Short mmCIF file of C-alpha atoms and ligand atoms in Angstrom, two decimals:
data_model
loop_
_atom_site.label_atom_id
_atom_site.label_comp_id
_atom_site.label_asym_id
_atom_site.label_seq_id
_atom_site.Cartn_x
_atom_site.Cartn_y
_atom_site.Cartn_z
CA MET A 128 -110.78 32.73 -31.17
CA GLN A 129 -113.53 30.88 -32.99
CA VAL A 130 -112.29 27.54 -34.24
CA TYR A 131 -114.49 25.35 -36.43
CA ARG A 132 -113.20 21.80 -36.36
CA TYR A 133 -114.54 19.65 -39.20
CA GLU A 134 -117.19 17.14 -38.19
CA GLU A 135 -115.22 14.53 -40.16
CA ASN A 136 -112.12 14.96 -37.97
CA PRO A 137 -109.82 13.18 -37.85
CA LEU A 138 -109.80 13.25 -41.65
CA VAL A 139 -107.09 10.65 -42.14
CA THR A 140 -106.09 8.08 -39.54
CA PRO A 141 -103.58 5.20 -39.59
CA ALA A 142 -106.50 2.81 -40.20
CA HIS A 143 -107.06 4.49 -43.59
CA VAL A 144 -103.52 3.80 -44.77
CA ARG A 145 -102.45 0.39 -46.03
CA PRO A 146 -98.91 -0.41 -44.89
CA HIS A 147 -96.44 -0.56 -47.74
CA ARG A 148 -95.34 -4.02 -46.59
CA ASP A 149 -97.36 -6.83 -45.03
CA ASP A 150 -95.09 -7.26 -42.02
CA PHE A 151 -95.49 -3.58 -41.06
CA GLU A 152 -98.24 -1.61 -39.35
CA VAL A 153 -99.09 2.04 -39.84
CA ILE A 154 -99.01 3.94 -36.54
CA GLY A 155 -99.20 7.48 -37.86
CA ALA A 156 -100.54 9.45 -40.83
CA PHE A 157 -99.90 13.00 -39.67
CA ASN A 158 -98.01 16.32 -40.03
CA ALA A 159 -98.88 16.57 -43.73
CA GLY A 160 -97.70 19.22 -46.17
CA ILE A 161 -100.59 20.81 -48.09
CA ALA A 162 -100.82 22.01 -51.69
CA LYS A 163 -103.37 22.79 -54.35
CA TYR A 164 -102.65 20.89 -57.55
CA LYS A 165 -105.05 21.22 -60.49
CA ASP A 166 -108.50 20.63 -58.98
CA GLU A 167 -107.20 18.63 -56.04
CA ILE A 168 -106.06 19.36 -52.54
CA ILE A 169 -102.95 17.33 -51.92
CA MET A 170 -102.14 16.21 -48.42
CA LEU A 171 -98.58 14.91 -48.35
CA LEU A 172 -98.77 12.69 -45.30
CA ARG A 173 -95.97 11.69 -43.04
CA VAL A 174 -96.72 8.00 -42.73
CA ALA A 175 -94.98 6.28 -39.83
CA GLU A 176 -94.75 2.51 -40.04
CA ARG A 177 -93.16 -0.02 -37.78
CA PRO A 178 -92.43 -3.73 -38.02
CA ILE A 179 -95.12 -5.78 -36.33
CA SER A 180 -93.70 -7.27 -33.15
CA ASP A 181 -95.28 -10.47 -31.85
CA ASP A 182 -93.22 -10.27 -28.66
CA ASN A 183 -94.22 -7.55 -26.17
CA ASN A 184 -90.72 -7.50 -24.75
CA ILE A 185 -89.13 -6.54 -28.05
CA VAL A 186 -89.07 -3.10 -29.64
CA LYS A 187 -88.05 -3.07 -33.27
CA ALA A 188 -86.18 -0.29 -35.05
CA PRO A 189 -86.43 -0.11 -38.85
CA VAL A 190 -83.42 1.31 -40.71
CA TYR A 191 -83.24 1.94 -44.45
CA ARG A 192 -80.07 0.66 -46.17
CA PRO A 193 -79.46 2.57 -49.42
CA ASP A 194 -76.75 0.15 -50.60
CA LYS A 195 -79.29 -2.72 -50.63
CA ASN A 196 -82.39 -0.58 -51.14
CA ALA A 197 -83.93 -2.54 -48.29
CA LEU A 198 -84.77 -2.20 -44.62
CA ASP A 199 -82.85 -3.71 -41.73
CA ILE A 200 -84.87 -4.42 -38.62
CA LEU A 201 -83.05 -4.26 -35.30
CA ASP A 202 -84.43 -5.84 -32.12
CA PHE A 203 -84.15 -4.29 -28.66
CA ARG A 204 -85.25 -5.98 -25.45
CA LEU A 205 -87.37 -3.74 -23.24
CA ASP A 206 -85.47 -4.96 -20.19
CA ASP A 207 -82.08 -4.04 -21.66
CA PRO A 208 -80.62 -1.68 -19.02
CA ALA A 209 -78.53 0.17 -21.61
CA TYR A 210 -81.63 1.73 -23.20
CA ASP A 211 -84.52 3.97 -22.22
CA PHE A 212 -87.85 3.33 -23.94
CA SER A 213 -89.97 5.88 -22.06
CA ASP A 214 -90.57 8.11 -25.12
CA PRO A 215 -92.56 5.93 -27.55
CA ARG A 216 -91.02 7.70 -30.57
CA VAL A 217 -87.40 6.91 -29.90
CA ILE A 218 -84.91 4.48 -28.37
CA ARG A 219 -82.44 6.35 -26.16
CA ARG A 220 -79.25 5.39 -24.44
CA ARG A 221 -80.00 5.49 -20.74
CA GLY A 222 -79.04 8.86 -19.27
CA ASP A 223 -79.45 10.67 -22.58
CA THR A 224 -82.44 12.96 -22.13
CA THR A 225 -82.72 14.72 -25.47
CA GLY A 226 -81.03 12.69 -28.19
CA PHE A 227 -81.85 9.28 -29.60
CA GLU A 228 -80.11 6.14 -30.87
CA TYR A 229 -82.90 4.82 -33.08
CA LEU A 230 -86.47 5.69 -33.99
CA THR A 231 -89.23 3.16 -33.27
CA SER A 232 -90.86 3.74 -36.65
CA LEU A 233 -89.77 4.76 -40.13
CA SER A 234 -91.55 7.67 -41.77
CA TYR A 235 -91.98 8.33 -45.47
CA LEU A 236 -94.26 10.65 -47.46
CA ARG A 237 -97.45 9.52 -49.13
CA ILE A 238 -100.07 11.49 -51.05
CA ALA A 239 -103.74 11.78 -50.11
CA ARG A 240 -106.03 13.60 -52.56
CA SER A 241 -109.34 15.41 -52.16
CA ARG A 242 -111.76 17.59 -54.06
CA ASP A 243 -113.62 19.00 -51.07
CA GLY A 244 -110.81 19.18 -48.53
CA ARG A 245 -112.62 16.81 -46.19
CA ARG A 246 -112.68 13.39 -47.83
CA PHE A 247 -109.26 12.16 -48.88
CA VAL A 248 -108.23 9.17 -50.98
CA ILE A 249 -104.77 7.84 -50.24
CA ASP A 250 -102.36 6.75 -52.97
CA ASP A 251 -101.40 3.08 -52.96
CA GLU A 252 -97.66 3.67 -52.96
CA PRO A 253 -95.27 5.94 -51.07
CA PHE A 254 -94.35 9.12 -52.97
CA ILE A 255 -91.10 10.05 -51.24
CA TYR A 256 -89.29 7.23 -49.53
CA PRO A 257 -85.85 7.46 -47.87
CA SER A 258 -83.27 7.27 -50.65
CA ASN A 259 -79.83 8.10 -49.27
CA GLU A 260 -77.51 7.88 -46.26
CA LEU A 261 -78.95 11.05 -44.69
CA GLU A 262 -82.47 9.59 -44.66
CA ILE A 263 -81.95 6.11 -43.24
CA PHE A 264 -84.16 6.71 -40.17
CA GLY A 265 -86.87 8.28 -42.31
CA VAL A 266 -88.25 11.48 -43.82
CA GLU A 267 -90.72 13.55 -41.80
CA ASP A 268 -92.92 16.63 -41.53
CA PRO A 269 -92.99 17.95 -45.13
CA ARG A 270 -93.95 21.45 -46.20
CA ILE A 271 -94.78 22.39 -49.78
CA THR A 272 -94.16 25.77 -51.42
CA GLN A 273 -95.52 26.35 -54.90
CA ILE A 274 -93.51 28.76 -57.03
CA GLY A 275 -94.86 29.00 -60.58
CA ASP A 276 -95.62 25.46 -61.73
CA THR A 277 -93.01 23.91 -59.47
CA TYR A 278 -93.77 22.51 -56.05
CA TYR A 279 -90.82 22.55 -53.66
CA ILE A 280 -91.18 19.88 -51.02
CA TYR A 281 -88.82 19.88 -48.05
CA PHE A 282 -88.76 17.65 -45.00
CA SER A 283 -86.68 16.48 -42.07
CA ALA A 284 -84.22 13.79 -43.04
CA ALA A 285 -83.18 11.66 -40.06
CA SER A 286 -80.03 9.53 -39.82
CA PRO A 287 -77.30 8.63 -37.30
CA VAL A 288 -75.37 11.79 -38.24
CA GLY A 289 -78.30 14.04 -37.39
CA VAL A 290 -81.64 15.43 -38.46
CA GLY A 291 -81.47 18.06 -41.22
CA GLU A 292 -83.73 19.40 -43.93
CA ALA A 293 -83.75 18.06 -47.50
CA LEU A 294 -85.36 19.53 -50.62
CA VAL A 295 -87.01 17.93 -53.63
CA SER A 296 -89.11 19.45 -56.39
CA THR A 297 -91.94 18.19 -58.56
CA THR A 298 -94.29 19.54 -61.19
CA ASP A 299 -96.73 16.61 -61.28
CA PHE A 300 -96.69 14.81 -57.92
CA LYS A 301 -95.63 11.68 -59.82
CA SER A 302 -91.87 12.05 -60.02
CA TYR A 303 -89.47 14.43 -58.36
CA GLU A 304 -85.91 15.69 -58.43
CA HIS A 305 -83.85 15.43 -55.23
CA HIS A 306 -81.72 18.50 -54.46
CA GLY A 307 -79.97 17.16 -51.36
CA MET A 308 -79.81 18.65 -47.89
CA ILE A 309 -80.37 22.41 -47.67
CA PHE A 310 -80.04 22.88 -43.88
CA PRO A 311 -77.59 20.57 -42.07
CA PRO A 312 -78.24 19.03 -38.61
CA GLU A 313 -79.73 19.82 -36.37
CA ASN A 314 -82.38 21.65 -38.26
CA LYS A 315 -86.11 21.12 -38.85
CA ASP A 316 -89.28 23.08 -39.51
CA VAL A 317 -88.11 24.91 -42.61
CA VAL A 318 -90.71 26.93 -44.51
CA ILE A 319 -89.89 28.68 -47.76
CA PHE A 320 -91.76 31.88 -48.65
CA PRO A 321 -93.88 31.54 -51.82
CA GLU A 322 -92.26 34.44 -53.69
CA LYS A 323 -89.04 36.42 -53.83
CA ILE A 324 -88.81 39.50 -51.64
CA ASN A 325 -86.49 42.23 -52.93
CA GLY A 326 -84.98 39.73 -55.34
CA LYS A 327 -84.25 36.98 -52.80
CA TYR A 328 -85.91 33.83 -51.55
CA TYR A 329 -86.49 33.63 -47.81
CA ALA A 330 -86.91 30.69 -45.47
CA LEU A 331 -87.62 30.21 -41.81
CA HIS A 332 -85.68 27.41 -40.16
CA ARG A 333 -85.13 25.95 -36.73
CA PRO A 334 -81.61 24.99 -35.71
CA VAL A 335 -81.04 23.35 -32.32
CA PRO A 336 -77.92 24.96 -30.90
CA LYS A 337 -76.04 22.96 -28.30
CA SER A 338 -73.53 24.88 -26.17
CA LYS A 339 -75.69 28.01 -26.10
CA GLY A 340 -79.09 28.96 -27.46
CA ALA A 341 -82.42 27.16 -27.79
CA PRO A 342 -84.69 25.58 -30.44
CA GLU A 343 -85.90 28.87 -31.93
CA ILE A 344 -86.82 30.28 -35.34
CA TRP A 345 -84.20 31.73 -37.68
CA MET A 346 -84.42 33.39 -41.09
CA ALA A 347 -82.19 32.72 -44.11
CA GLU A 348 -82.07 33.99 -47.68
CA SER A 349 -81.10 32.42 -50.97
CA PRO A 350 -80.64 33.31 -54.63
CA ASP A 351 -81.72 29.87 -55.87
CA LEU A 352 -83.52 27.91 -53.07
CA ILE A 353 -80.49 25.60 -52.78
CA HIS A 354 -77.83 27.81 -51.18
CA TRP A 355 -78.94 29.54 -47.99
CA GLY A 356 -77.08 32.28 -46.11
CA ASN A 357 -77.26 35.54 -44.17
CA HIS A 358 -78.81 33.64 -41.25
CA ARG A 359 -80.48 35.72 -38.59
CA HIS A 360 -82.21 34.84 -35.37
CA LEU A 361 -85.89 35.78 -35.68
CA LEU A 362 -88.17 34.53 -32.92
CA GLY A 363 -87.42 33.24 -29.44
CA LEU A 364 -89.05 31.17 -26.72
CA ARG A 365 -91.12 32.88 -24.02
CA GLU A 366 -90.66 31.81 -20.45
CA ASP A 367 -93.93 30.81 -18.72
CA LYS A 368 -95.96 30.85 -21.93
CA TRP A 369 -97.30 28.08 -24.19
CA ASP A 370 -94.15 28.46 -26.37
CA SER A 371 -91.50 28.17 -23.65
CA GLY A 372 -89.97 24.82 -24.67
CA ARG A 373 -89.41 24.82 -28.42
CA ILE A 374 -90.85 26.60 -31.43
CA GLY A 375 -90.75 26.01 -35.17
CA ALA A 376 -92.36 27.41 -38.30
CA GLY A 377 -95.49 25.59 -39.49
CA ALA A 378 -97.40 26.54 -42.62
CA VAL A 379 -96.03 28.39 -45.65
CA PRO A 380 -96.34 32.14 -44.88
CA ILE A 381 -99.59 33.76 -46.01
CA LYS A 382 -99.40 37.15 -47.68
CA THR A 383 -101.91 39.60 -46.13
CA GLU A 384 -102.30 43.36 -46.35
CA ARG A 385 -100.76 43.71 -42.92
CA GLY A 386 -97.76 41.46 -43.52
CA TRP A 387 -96.67 37.86 -43.89
CA LEU A 388 -98.68 35.74 -41.51
CA GLU A 389 -96.80 32.71 -40.26
CA PHE A 390 -98.40 29.95 -38.20
CA TYR A 391 -95.81 28.38 -35.94
CA HIS A 392 -95.93 25.63 -33.37
CA GLY A 393 -94.83 26.12 -29.82
CA ALA A 394 -94.33 23.45 -27.22
CA SER A 395 -94.30 23.99 -23.51
CA LYS A 396 -91.55 22.39 -21.45
CA ASP A 397 -93.85 19.43 -20.83
CA GLN A 398 -94.32 18.89 -24.59
CA ARG A 399 -97.80 20.22 -25.16
CA TYR A 400 -97.83 21.51 -28.76
CA CYS A 401 -100.03 24.45 -29.78
CA MET A 402 -100.24 26.67 -32.86
CA GLY A 403 -99.73 30.44 -32.74
CA ALA A 404 -98.97 33.16 -35.25
CA VAL A 405 -96.39 35.81 -35.99
CA LEU A 406 -96.74 38.66 -38.46
CA LEU A 407 -93.68 39.73 -40.47
CA ASP A 408 -93.05 42.84 -42.53
CA LEU A 409 -93.99 42.40 -46.20
CA ASN A 410 -90.80 44.02 -47.52
CA ASP A 411 -88.46 42.94 -44.75
CA PRO A 412 -89.63 39.62 -43.29
CA THR A 413 -86.84 39.74 -40.70
CA ARG A 414 -88.91 42.45 -38.95
CA ILE A 415 -91.57 41.19 -36.54
CA ILE A 416 -94.76 43.25 -36.43
CA ALA A 417 -96.93 41.21 -34.08
CA ARG A 418 -97.23 37.87 -32.32
CA SER A 419 -99.86 35.72 -30.61
CA ASP A 420 -99.97 35.98 -26.87
CA ALA A 421 -102.21 32.95 -26.54
CA PRO A 422 -102.38 30.00 -28.96
CA ILE A 423 -104.82 30.21 -31.87
CA LEU A 424 -105.26 26.44 -31.79
CA GLU A 425 -104.52 24.12 -28.89
CA PRO A 426 -105.17 20.46 -28.06
CA GLU A 427 -108.79 20.29 -26.89
CA ALA A 428 -110.63 17.60 -28.87
CA ASP A 429 -110.12 13.99 -27.82
CA TYR A 430 -108.15 13.18 -30.97
CA GLU A 431 -105.84 16.12 -30.20
CA LYS A 432 -105.25 15.05 -26.61
CA GLU A 433 -104.91 11.31 -27.05
CA GLY A 434 -102.89 9.17 -29.44
CA PHE A 435 -99.39 7.90 -30.04
CA PHE A 436 -97.93 11.12 -28.58
CA GLY A 437 -100.82 13.08 -27.10
CA ASN A 438 -101.47 16.79 -26.63
CA VAL A 439 -100.11 17.79 -30.00
CA VAL A 440 -101.54 19.99 -32.75
CA PHE A 441 -98.88 20.51 -35.40
CA SER A 442 -99.62 22.25 -38.71
CA CYS A 443 -97.42 21.96 -41.80
CA GLY A 444 -99.85 23.65 -44.18
CA ALA A 445 -102.94 25.85 -44.49
CA LEU A 446 -105.14 27.08 -47.34
CA VAL A 447 -106.77 30.49 -47.45
CA GLU A 448 -110.01 31.38 -49.23
CA GLY A 449 -111.07 34.96 -48.60
CA ASP A 450 -111.31 35.33 -44.84
CA VAL A 451 -111.30 31.57 -44.22
CA VAL A 452 -108.10 29.87 -43.11
CA LYS A 453 -108.25 26.10 -43.45
CA MET A 454 -105.58 24.92 -41.13
CA TYR A 455 -104.60 21.31 -41.67
CA TYR A 456 -102.73 19.81 -38.77
CA GLY A 457 -101.38 16.61 -37.35
CA VAL A 458 -102.94 15.46 -34.08
CA SER A 459 -101.12 13.51 -31.38
CA ASP A 460 -98.49 12.26 -33.88
CA THR A 461 -101.29 9.97 -35.12
CA SER A 462 -103.81 11.46 -37.55
CA MET A 463 -104.74 14.51 -39.63
CA ALA A 464 -107.43 17.07 -38.85
CA CYS A 465 -108.58 20.42 -40.21
CA ALA A 466 -110.02 23.50 -38.57
CA GLU A 467 -111.29 26.74 -40.05
CA LEU A 468 -110.43 30.09 -38.51
CA SER A 469 -111.06 33.66 -39.59
CA LEU A 470 -108.00 35.39 -41.06
CA ASN A 471 -109.18 38.74 -39.78
CA GLU A 472 -109.85 37.41 -36.32
CA ILE A 473 -106.34 35.97 -36.18
CA LEU A 474 -104.81 39.29 -37.30
CA GLU A 475 -106.91 41.19 -34.73
CA SER A 476 -105.89 38.80 -31.96
CA LEU A 477 -102.16 39.46 -32.31
CA THR A 478 -100.24 41.73 -29.99
CA TYR A 479 -98.62 44.51 -32.01
CA ASP A 480 -95.31 46.00 -30.92
C1 LIG B 83 -88.41 13.79 -32.42
C2 LIG B 83 -89.85 13.66 -32.86
C3 LIG B 83 -90.04 12.40 -33.67
C4 LIG B 83 -89.04 12.35 -34.80
C5 LIG B 83 -87.61 12.52 -34.28
C6 LIG B 83 -86.59 12.58 -35.40
O1 LIG B 83 -88.10 12.81 -31.50
O2 LIG B 83 -90.22 14.76 -33.60
O3 LIG B 83 -91.34 12.36 -34.22
O4 LIG B 83 -89.16 11.13 -35.48
O5 LIG B 83 -87.53 13.70 -33.52
O6 LIG B 83 -86.79 13.68 -36.23
#
């Protein structure tokens, strides 16, 4: 697979983003949703900020309080035996290996704009900030589906009762309407198809079943984008491959002659995140036509291997012009990058059933 990484990569880094408060620092500007709006390319960044700590023994956890419309900042001592701080993203109760008590940063969504897709200017203010009880730990990893003149933006909403997926819509990227949670916890990595198929909307989503099952990709349908049903399991993990640990949909599906092309992320059991592809039937997207054996993009460049949480390439949006796929992707939970790939080469590389 030929991958052309932009010379300007990483395109947006935390250093480019001014924190929204003076006592905070930006540690991530990554996993952005992508849209074309008028003559601009919009990158809706997940900006992760944390309170500046002047004591190395203290980890701070920011929590949004909707009743006060303000943040609370909780302090944890690194030597507190009740907690495990080994994953820099989260604060865990000791002994808990998968869940978390608090996040070490608070994420919100902020717009970066570009004409050429390479040089981005970042808005001064957040666009979507946590606003209710289900978002008090932050909003993360947005995807954007344009349907007509409306842009549907959906993202993980994190809170003590779980991480689910919330939906908002906008027509101008200035104001938006909040439609509440569309997939309850635990669910992430939703992508909504850009048009109705046989009279229904479709979405991919990623529940995390507990007593049985694994973090895998499901399909749902809806008459109105708000109410989702007829859930079906679509795509599973593959033992001993790059996508053996967890998978989730990435970019909004691309309509091609051969089918809907979906870029999804797969993590190995040791948390190395790559991007691969799956091809779905145009008229029945619950039918899988082909899938990547090997990743189409994997952490290779320094900025993909090193950072806040290294060895991660994670795309939430791509643009297509003719045969050129411009895949925008978060790197190492830190910054944003873009790579161009050939649509045809991707389609040819898949393994067909
Ligand atoms: C995981 C990671 C984090 C994220 C939390 C909550 O730990 O994806 O980046 O903040 O889940 O969603």
